[in-house]
Amino acid sequence: MLAAMPRPATSPSPPGDASTRDRGDACPGTLRLHRADDGALARVRVPGGLLTAVQAQALGALSESLGDGELHLTSRGNVQLRGLGPDCGAELADRLGEAGLLPSPRHERIRNIVASPLSGLDGLGARDVGPWLSELDALLCAGDGTAGLSGRFLFVLDDGRGDVDALGGDVTLLAQGDGTALLRIGTAPTTARIPGARAPRAALLAAETFLEQASGTGAWRVPDLPGGAGSLFDEVVRRLREAGPGTVSTEDRACPRSSDGPAPGVVTGPQDGAALSVGIPLGRIAPAQWRSLTETARHRGGGALRLTPWRGVVVPGVERRQAARSLEELGATGLVVGPDSPWTGVGACIGRPGCAKSLADVRAQAAAPVGDAGLLPVYWSGCERRCGHPRGEWVDVVATPDGHRISLVRGEERGAPVSVPDNPGVLAAAVAAARRTHG
């Protein structure tokens, strides 16, 4: 039915179309809960997706005692707790603080940092961005002005492989093999080359400059600025050159179109240890699955987990001789442990009954066609907001009052939509055909 979907037409958003907001930034956090149909929702920021096993256990315990028992991973490598009671806010904040997951109440919503999940593990990146992550997070939490960033503003730390650079951050640092870093503002192709030691402070300067230019405009992110990324980039470069020391030059480097993130399986590198990469079906982790991950990290790994922006988890520090067996045990809990899993590339928003705006139980619908991995990622949305949708090339399935609308997305281009009636068999066939469309 959709085997020959039309190629996407370019339909970019007009610059500054979101610069005027009629309400404040309502992005949820741990101190500002969102009221959903299934209860209150808390979004716990996890910079770089890095959790100690103790912190991971604390999150699982909180979800089981205060929420619906499950953990929900986001497209920024953060964690959401759902089904929370209306009066749990104080206890939630206290317990998160005890676990070290709430270092600064004033900054908890702005700690949006994604980092290359395999950085320092497989030997493929130009440098381990872990030190950048620690320094940038500390700088953000220490600044008075940075508390004014919106809960949507995104920092990206790419170790040079281009994986998280493709996520379209507001401020991106890309490690280079010569020890320098490239600073990108938005998704603009022009970057600034700076000394690697200055990278975290350069990212902070870029965010502070954004806040100055955004003042009075209502802009939450770089694309919302009336002048776009260009004027912000020029001012940031000027200030970097004034600050010195070290030469700051500019050069073009196109933002990658898409990245699939780490493939599920055993990850090896130049070190003696290995890492386990697993996918989470629909980003939704049951209590037994989470306990299996945390116990693996504690007793067989290095005592930490890394959450990925592709709703997966990496367990570093596993002994190579134990890696295959540990991966098999995780797979037995229903986690995705191989690239041939039919769940690979399948995503969905929360849908009904958790969201009042959703027109369908899209998670149940997304599970129905599982069995054909297809070629393209597919994301199911219960309404036009498309919360948590991926970037790059993907099949967009949106619930409508009469059924669903399917279109092919490639970057900023969107193909002509095809309407599909609300018939499970027809819908599953249409989505499978769309996922085979490429080229």
Short mmCIF file of C-alpha atoms in Angstrom, two decimals:
data_model
loop_
_atom_site.label_atom_id
_atom_site.label_comp_id
_atom_site.label_asym_id
_atom_site.label_seq_id
_atom_site.Cartn_x
_atom_site.Cartn_y
_atom_site.Cartn_z
CA MET A 1 0.00 0.00 0.00
CA LEU A 2 2.85 2.38 0.87
CA ALA A 3 5.64 0.59 -0.91
CA ALA A 4 6.25 3.63 -3.09
CA MET A 5 5.73 6.53 -0.74
CA PRO A 6 6.58 9.86 -2.37
CA ARG A 7 9.93 11.39 -1.57
CA PRO A 8 9.80 14.10 1.07
CA ALA A 9 9.40 17.71 0.10
CA THR A 10 11.35 20.37 1.91
CA SER A 11 9.20 22.08 4.51
CA PRO A 12 11.45 23.87 6.96
CA SER A 13 10.01 25.74 9.88
CA PRO A 14 10.16 29.51 9.38
CA PRO A 15 12.91 31.14 11.42
CA GLY A 16 11.72 32.50 14.70
CA ASP A 17 8.28 30.92 14.41
CA ALA A 18 8.36 29.95 18.06
CA SER A 19 10.00 33.07 19.40
CA THR A 20 6.84 34.38 20.99
CA ARG A 21 5.34 32.21 23.71
CA ASP A 22 2.01 32.79 25.34
CA ARG A 23 3.02 30.98 28.52
CA GLY A 24 6.09 30.13 30.53
CA ASP A 25 8.28 27.10 29.98
CA ALA A 26 6.26 24.24 31.46
CA CYS A 27 8.89 21.56 30.88
CA PRO A 28 8.65 19.15 33.83
CA GLY A 29 11.42 18.34 36.27
CA THR A 30 11.69 16.77 39.69
CA LEU A 31 10.52 19.84 41.58
CA ARG A 32 7.94 20.86 38.99
CA LEU A 33 5.76 17.83 38.29
CA HIS A 34 3.53 17.51 35.27
CA ARG A 35 -0.06 16.38 35.77
CA ALA A 36 -0.86 13.58 33.31
CA ASP A 37 -3.90 11.34 33.01
CA ASP A 38 -2.04 8.50 34.75
CA GLY A 39 -0.88 10.68 37.63
CA ALA A 40 1.96 13.12 38.17
CA LEU A 41 5.12 12.88 36.06
CA ALA A 42 8.66 13.71 37.14
CA ARG A 43 11.56 14.07 34.72
CA VAL A 44 14.93 13.38 36.32
CA ARG A 45 17.82 14.93 34.42
CA VAL A 46 20.79 12.56 34.12
CA PRO A 47 23.66 14.53 32.50
CA GLY A 48 25.38 12.38 29.91
CA GLY A 49 23.05 9.53 30.91
CA LEU A 50 25.58 8.56 33.59
CA LEU A 51 24.17 6.81 36.69
CA THR A 52 25.98 4.98 39.43
CA ALA A 53 24.46 1.62 40.31
CA VAL A 54 23.39 3.08 43.66
CA GLN A 55 21.58 5.95 41.91
CA ALA A 56 19.97 3.50 39.51
CA GLN A 57 18.70 1.43 42.42
CA ALA A 58 17.32 4.58 44.04
CA LEU A 59 15.38 5.47 40.89
CA GLY A 60 13.93 1.98 40.69
CA ALA A 61 12.89 2.06 44.34
CA LEU A 62 11.25 5.47 43.89
CA SER A 63 9.28 4.29 40.89
CA GLU A 64 8.04 1.22 42.74
CA SER A 65 7.14 3.03 45.96
CA LEU A 66 5.78 6.30 44.57
CA GLY A 67 4.96 5.65 40.90
CA ASP A 68 3.77 3.01 38.48
CA GLY A 69 6.83 0.80 39.04
CA GLU A 70 8.33 1.40 35.60
CA LEU A 71 11.06 3.75 34.43
CA HIS A 72 10.59 5.61 31.16
CA LEU A 73 13.67 6.69 29.18
CA THR A 74 13.55 9.88 27.12
CA SER A 75 15.16 10.88 23.84
CA ARG A 76 17.74 12.87 25.83
CA GLY A 77 18.88 9.99 28.01
CA ASN A 78 16.87 11.19 31.01
CA VAL A 79 14.43 9.23 33.17
CA GLN A 80 10.75 9.84 33.78
CA LEU A 81 8.75 8.56 36.72
CA ARG A 82 5.02 8.27 35.98
CA GLY A 83 1.91 7.53 37.98
CA LEU A 84 3.12 9.55 40.95
CA GLY A 85 0.72 10.59 43.67
CA PRO A 86 -0.27 14.25 43.97
CA ASP A 87 1.41 14.73 47.34
CA CYS A 88 4.72 12.92 46.82
CA GLY A 89 6.77 15.97 45.75
CA ALA A 90 8.63 16.56 49.01
CA GLU A 91 9.53 12.91 49.53
CA LEU A 92 10.60 12.55 45.91
CA ALA A 93 12.91 15.57 46.14
CA ASP A 94 14.42 14.43 49.44
CA ARG A 95 15.19 10.93 48.19
CA LEU A 96 16.60 12.15 44.88
CA GLY A 97 18.81 14.57 46.80
CA GLU A 98 20.07 11.78 49.05
CA ALA A 99 21.00 9.80 45.92
CA GLY A 100 22.96 12.71 44.46
CA LEU A 101 20.47 13.22 41.63
CA LEU A 102 19.45 16.73 42.69
CA PRO A 103 22.70 18.69 43.19
CA SER A 104 21.10 22.12 42.67
CA PRO A 105 17.36 22.74 43.03
CA ARG A 106 17.65 25.96 41.00
CA HIS A 107 19.33 24.21 38.08
CA GLU A 108 17.75 20.76 38.04
CA ARG A 109 15.69 21.34 34.88
CA ILE A 110 18.54 22.85 32.85
CA ARG A 111 21.02 19.96 33.25
CA ASN A 112 20.20 18.72 29.74
CA ILE A 113 23.47 17.24 28.50
CA VAL A 114 23.79 14.29 26.14
CA ALA A 115 27.16 12.66 25.48
CA SER A 116 28.44 9.92 23.18
CA PRO A 117 27.42 6.77 25.14
CA LEU A 118 30.44 4.71 24.09
CA SER A 119 32.99 7.46 24.66
CA GLY A 120 36.16 5.99 26.16
CA LEU A 121 34.88 2.42 25.77
CA ASP A 122 35.38 1.26 22.18
CA GLY A 123 38.38 3.32 21.08
CA LEU A 124 36.50 4.94 18.19
CA GLY A 125 36.14 8.48 19.50
CA ALA A 126 38.77 11.20 19.35
CA ARG A 127 38.70 11.60 23.14
CA ASP A 128 36.76 10.57 26.23
CA VAL A 129 34.26 13.38 26.85
CA GLY A 130 33.68 12.31 30.47
CA PRO A 131 35.85 15.13 31.88
CA TRP A 132 33.98 17.66 29.71
CA LEU A 133 30.71 16.32 31.09
CA SER A 134 31.75 16.69 34.72
CA GLU A 135 33.12 20.21 34.23
CA LEU A 136 30.18 21.50 32.19
CA ASP A 137 27.61 20.16 34.64
CA ALA A 138 29.47 21.78 37.54
CA LEU A 139 29.68 25.10 35.67
CA LEU A 140 25.96 25.07 34.88
CA CYS A 141 25.00 24.33 38.48
CA ALA A 142 27.34 27.02 39.83
CA GLY A 143 26.08 29.89 37.69
CA ASP A 144 23.28 32.22 38.75
CA GLY A 145 22.41 33.20 35.20
CA THR A 146 22.24 29.68 33.81
CA ALA A 147 19.19 28.97 35.96
CA GLY A 148 17.32 31.08 33.40
CA LEU A 149 17.79 28.50 30.63
CA SER A 150 14.65 26.64 29.65
CA GLY A 151 14.15 22.97 30.40
CA ARG A 152 14.41 22.35 26.65
CA PHE A 153 17.84 23.86 25.99
CA LEU A 154 20.24 21.05 25.03
CA PHE A 155 24.01 20.66 25.35
CA VAL A 156 25.70 17.95 23.28
CA LEU A 157 29.15 16.44 23.90
CA ASP A 158 30.29 14.38 20.91
CA ASP A 159 33.54 12.43 21.16
CA GLY A 160 34.20 12.88 17.44
CA ARG A 161 32.20 9.98 16.01
CA GLY A 162 29.22 12.20 15.12
CA ASP A 163 26.55 10.20 16.93
CA VAL A 164 25.08 12.77 19.31
CA ASP A 165 26.02 15.67 17.03
CA ALA A 166 23.17 14.41 14.86
CA LEU A 167 20.68 15.12 17.67
CA GLY A 168 20.67 18.83 16.95
CA GLY A 169 21.73 20.42 20.22
CA ASP A 170 21.63 24.11 20.98
CA VAL A 171 25.33 24.06 21.95
CA THR A 172 27.49 21.19 20.71
CA LEU A 173 31.13 20.32 21.38
CA LEU A 174 32.84 17.90 18.99
CA ALA A 175 36.17 16.38 20.05
CA GLN A 176 38.95 16.37 17.46
CA GLY A 177 41.94 14.10 17.09
CA ASP A 178 44.44 16.94 17.54
CA GLY A 179 43.14 17.78 21.01
CA THR A 180 40.97 20.69 19.92
CA ALA A 181 37.20 20.90 19.91
CA LEU A 182 34.66 22.25 17.45
CA LEU A 183 31.88 24.39 18.88
CA ARG A 184 28.58 24.31 17.01
CA ILE A 185 25.61 26.59 17.66
CA GLY A 186 22.31 24.98 16.72
CA THR A 187 22.63 22.91 13.56
CA ALA A 188 24.55 25.54 11.59
CA PRO A 189 27.38 24.13 9.43
CA THR A 190 29.94 26.72 10.58
CA THR A 191 31.87 25.75 13.69
CA ALA A 192 34.55 27.37 15.84
CA ARG A 193 37.75 25.44 16.58
CA ILE A 194 38.93 25.99 20.14
CA PRO A 195 41.48 24.40 22.50
CA GLY A 196 40.00 21.26 24.05
CA ALA A 197 40.77 22.49 27.57
CA ARG A 198 38.50 25.49 26.99
CA ALA A 199 35.57 23.50 25.61
CA PRO A 200 33.26 23.34 28.67
CA ARG A 201 33.71 27.04 29.44
CA ALA A 202 33.10 27.87 25.78
CA ALA A 203 29.82 25.96 25.96
CA LEU A 204 28.88 27.90 29.09
CA LEU A 205 29.74 31.20 27.39
CA ALA A 206 27.55 30.24 24.43
CA ALA A 207 24.61 29.51 26.73
CA GLU A 208 25.07 32.80 28.59
CA THR A 209 25.22 34.69 25.30
CA PHE A 210 22.05 32.93 24.17
CA LEU A 211 20.26 34.11 27.31
CA GLU A 212 21.26 37.71 26.55
CA GLN A 213 20.01 37.53 22.97
CA ALA A 214 16.85 35.66 24.00
CA SER A 215 15.89 38.25 26.60
CA GLY A 216 12.49 39.70 25.77
CA THR A 217 11.91 37.39 22.80
CA GLY A 218 10.44 34.38 24.59
CA ALA A 219 12.97 32.12 22.83
CA TRP A 220 13.58 28.82 24.59
CA ARG A 221 16.10 27.33 22.16
CA VAL A 222 18.54 28.58 19.51
CA PRO A 223 16.16 28.03 16.54
CA ASP A 224 13.61 30.26 18.33
CA LEU A 225 15.88 33.32 18.23
CA PRO A 226 14.64 35.97 15.80
CA GLY A 227 18.14 36.15 14.31
CA GLY A 228 18.64 32.37 14.33
CA ALA A 229 21.96 30.71 15.05
CA GLY A 230 24.08 32.98 12.85
CA SER A 231 24.13 36.14 14.94
CA LEU A 232 24.57 34.13 18.14
CA PHE A 233 27.53 32.25 16.66
CA ASP A 234 29.26 35.48 15.55
CA GLU A 235 28.92 37.00 19.01
CA VAL A 236 30.16 33.84 20.73
CA VAL A 237 33.23 33.70 18.50
CA ARG A 238 33.96 37.37 19.20
CA ARG A 239 33.80 36.78 22.94
CA LEU A 240 35.93 33.64 22.74
CA ARG A 241 38.63 35.56 20.90
CA GLU A 242 38.52 38.31 23.48
CA ALA A 243 38.75 35.83 26.36
CA GLY A 244 41.84 33.99 25.00
CA PRO A 245 44.28 32.33 25.30
CA GLY A 246 44.51 30.11 22.24
CA THR A 247 43.54 30.64 18.64
CA VAL A 248 39.87 30.50 17.69
CA SER A 249 39.22 29.77 14.02
CA THR A 250 36.04 29.01 12.10
CA GLU A 251 35.39 26.26 9.59
CA ASP A 252 32.50 24.41 7.99
CA ARG A 253 31.45 20.99 9.20
CA ALA A 254 27.99 19.79 8.27
CA CYS A 255 25.82 18.35 11.03
CA PRO A 256 25.28 14.60 10.47
CA ARG A 257 21.84 13.77 9.15
CA SER A 258 21.11 10.91 11.50
CA SER A 259 22.62 8.31 13.80
CA ASP A 260 21.21 5.06 15.15
CA GLY A 261 23.28 5.05 18.33
CA PRO A 262 25.08 2.03 19.76
CA ALA A 263 23.99 -1.31 18.31
CA PRO A 264 22.79 -3.84 20.90
CA GLY A 265 25.40 -6.44 21.82
CA VAL A 266 28.84 -6.75 23.38
CA VAL A 267 31.10 -3.73 22.84
CA THR A 268 34.86 -4.25 22.94
CA GLY A 269 37.70 -1.79 22.67
CA PRO A 270 41.40 -1.35 23.34
CA GLN A 271 40.98 -1.99 27.07
CA ASP A 272 40.68 -5.42 28.69
CA GLY A 273 37.04 -4.95 29.65
CA ALA A 274 33.88 -4.90 27.58
CA ALA A 275 30.56 -3.11 27.67
CA LEU A 276 27.03 -4.36 27.17
CA SER A 277 24.67 -2.36 24.98
CA VAL A 278 20.95 -3.13 25.28
CA GLY A 279 17.81 -1.56 23.90
CA ILE A 280 14.64 -0.88 25.86
CA PRO A 281 11.41 -1.72 23.98
CA LEU A 282 9.52 1.58 23.65
CA GLY A 283 11.83 3.05 26.30
CA ARG A 284 9.77 1.48 29.06
CA ILE A 285 11.63 -0.57 31.71
CA ALA A 286 9.80 -2.96 34.01
CA PRO A 287 11.08 -3.37 37.61
CA ALA A 288 12.61 -6.80 36.98
CA GLN A 289 14.47 -5.53 33.92
CA TRP A 290 15.85 -2.54 35.80
CA ARG A 291 16.97 -4.70 38.70
CA SER A 292 18.75 -7.00 36.27
CA LEU A 293 20.60 -4.04 34.76
CA THR A 294 21.59 -2.54 38.10
CA GLU A 295 22.73 -5.90 39.50
CA THR A 296 24.82 -6.51 36.38
CA ALA A 297 26.42 -3.10 36.79
CA ARG A 298 27.14 -3.70 40.49
CA HIS A 299 28.45 -7.25 40.40
CA ARG A 300 29.80 -7.75 36.87
CA GLY A 301 30.37 -4.24 35.56
CA GLY A 302 32.13 -1.13 36.69
CA GLY A 303 29.34 0.01 39.00
CA ALA A 304 27.67 2.41 36.58
CA LEU A 305 25.11 2.62 33.79
CA ARG A 306 24.96 4.92 30.79
CA LEU A 307 21.52 5.81 29.44
CA THR A 308 21.48 6.65 25.74
CA PRO A 309 19.38 9.18 23.79
CA TRP A 310 18.12 6.21 21.75
CA ARG A 311 16.37 4.76 24.79
CA GLY A 312 19.03 2.19 25.46
CA VAL A 313 21.43 1.37 28.29
CA VAL A 314 25.18 0.68 28.24
CA VAL A 315 26.82 -1.26 31.08
CA PRO A 316 30.58 -0.56 31.00
CA GLY A 317 33.39 -2.40 32.75
CA VAL A 318 32.24 -6.01 32.24
CA GLU A 319 34.90 -8.70 32.07
CA ARG A 320 35.17 -10.01 28.54
CA ARG A 321 34.83 -13.63 29.59
CA GLN A 322 31.53 -12.82 31.31
CA ALA A 323 30.14 -10.45 28.67
CA ALA A 324 28.30 -12.92 26.43
CA ARG A 325 26.65 -14.70 29.34
CA SER A 326 25.66 -11.43 31.01
CA LEU A 327 24.14 -10.18 27.77
CA GLU A 328 22.16 -13.39 27.38
CA GLU A 329 20.78 -13.02 30.90
CA LEU A 330 19.67 -9.47 30.17
CA GLY A 331 18.02 -10.66 26.99
CA ALA A 332 16.04 -13.22 28.97
CA THR A 333 14.27 -10.34 30.73
CA GLY A 334 12.94 -8.97 27.44
CA LEU A 335 15.61 -6.38 26.74
CA VAL A 336 16.94 -5.95 23.20
CA VAL A 337 20.39 -7.55 23.00
CA GLY A 338 20.93 -7.95 19.26
CA PRO A 339 20.56 -5.76 16.16
CA ASP A 340 18.13 -8.23 14.57
CA SER A 341 15.47 -7.72 17.25
CA PRO A 342 12.08 -6.69 15.80
CA TRP A 343 11.99 -3.93 18.45
CA THR A 344 15.01 -2.21 16.92
CA GLY A 345 13.97 1.23 15.64
CA VAL A 346 10.44 1.10 17.08
CA GLY A 347 9.42 4.00 19.31
CA ALA A 348 6.26 5.63 20.62
CA CYS A 349 5.08 8.40 22.90
CA ILE A 350 3.16 7.50 26.05
CA GLY A 351 -0.23 7.63 24.26
CA ARG A 352 -3.47 6.66 25.94
CA PRO A 353 -4.33 6.28 28.76
CA GLY A 354 -1.39 8.26 30.13
CA CYS A 355 -1.86 11.38 28.02
CA ALA A 356 -5.13 13.28 27.68
CA LYS A 357 -4.11 14.74 24.31
CA SER A 358 -3.47 11.35 22.74
CA LEU A 359 -6.04 9.97 20.32
CA ALA A 360 -4.90 6.33 20.57
CA ASP A 361 -3.04 3.75 22.64
CA VAL A 362 -0.05 4.05 20.34
CA ARG A 363 2.21 1.83 22.47
CA ALA A 364 -0.13 -1.09 22.02
CA GLN A 365 -0.42 -0.28 18.32
CA ALA A 366 3.37 -0.07 17.98
CA ALA A 367 3.74 -3.53 19.51
CA ALA A 368 1.25 -5.14 17.13
CA PRO A 369 3.44 -4.99 13.97
CA VAL A 370 6.57 -6.16 15.80
CA GLY A 371 8.02 -9.12 13.94
CA ASP A 372 9.46 -7.31 10.94
CA ALA A 373 12.43 -5.17 11.86
CA GLY A 374 12.15 -3.22 8.58
CA LEU A 375 14.74 -0.79 7.33
CA LEU A 376 13.67 2.56 8.74
CA PRO A 377 12.95 3.58 12.33
CA VAL A 378 9.29 4.20 13.05
CA TYR A 379 7.82 6.45 15.70
CA TRP A 380 4.17 6.36 16.78
CA SER A 381 2.60 9.56 18.12
CA GLY A 382 -0.81 9.94 19.73
CA CYS A 383 -1.20 13.53 18.55
CA GLU A 384 0.43 16.21 16.41
CA ARG A 385 2.91 17.16 19.13
CA ARG A 386 4.99 14.02 18.44
CA CYS A 387 6.61 14.11 21.89
CA GLY A 388 10.01 12.39 21.94
CA HIS A 389 10.24 11.77 18.20
CA PRO A 390 13.66 10.89 16.72
CA ARG A 391 15.79 12.91 14.32
CA GLY A 392 17.17 12.01 10.92
CA GLU A 393 15.29 9.56 8.72
CA TRP A 394 12.19 7.87 10.12
CA VAL A 395 8.59 6.87 9.48
CA ASP A 396 6.16 9.20 11.23
CA VAL A 397 2.89 7.57 12.35
CA VAL A 398 0.42 10.00 13.93
CA ALA A 399 -3.00 9.12 15.33
CA THR A 400 -5.90 11.15 13.91
CA PRO A 401 -9.63 11.21 14.74
CA ASP A 402 -10.25 8.89 11.76
CA GLY A 403 -7.24 6.58 11.96
CA HIS A 404 -3.58 7.38 11.34
CA ARG A 405 -1.43 9.47 9.04
CA ILE A 406 1.91 8.10 7.84
CA SER A 407 4.73 10.10 6.28
CA LEU A 408 8.44 9.70 5.62
CA VAL A 409 10.78 12.18 7.31
CA ARG A 410 14.35 12.88 6.22
CA GLY A 411 15.92 15.62 8.28
CA GLU A 412 13.95 18.80 7.63
CA GLU A 413 12.08 17.20 4.73
CA ARG A 414 8.70 15.52 5.10
CA GLY A 415 6.98 13.38 2.48
CA ALA A 416 3.36 13.69 1.48
CA PRO A 417 1.23 12.01 4.17
CA VAL A 418 -0.89 8.94 3.52
CA SER A 419 -4.05 8.41 5.56
CA VAL A 420 -4.77 4.92 6.88
CA PRO A 421 -8.14 3.87 8.37
CA ASP A 422 -8.41 2.65 11.96
CA ASN A 423 -8.03 -1.02 11.07
CA PRO A 424 -5.26 -2.94 12.90
CA GLY A 425 -4.37 -5.23 10.02
CA VAL A 426 -4.33 -2.48 7.41
CA LEU A 427 -2.35 -0.19 9.70
CA ALA A 428 0.30 -2.83 10.48
CA ALA A 429 0.74 -3.57 6.78
CA ALA A 430 1.00 0.11 5.90
CA VAL A 431 3.65 0.77 8.56
CA ALA A 432 5.69 -2.27 7.48
CA ALA A 433 5.58 -1.07 3.86
CA ALA A 434 6.62 2.43 4.86
CA ARG A 435 9.60 1.09 6.81
CA ARG A 436 10.83 -0.67 3.68
CA THR A 437 10.84 2.63 1.77
CA HIS A 438 14.28 4.11 1.29
CA GLY A 439 16.70 5.45 -1.29
#
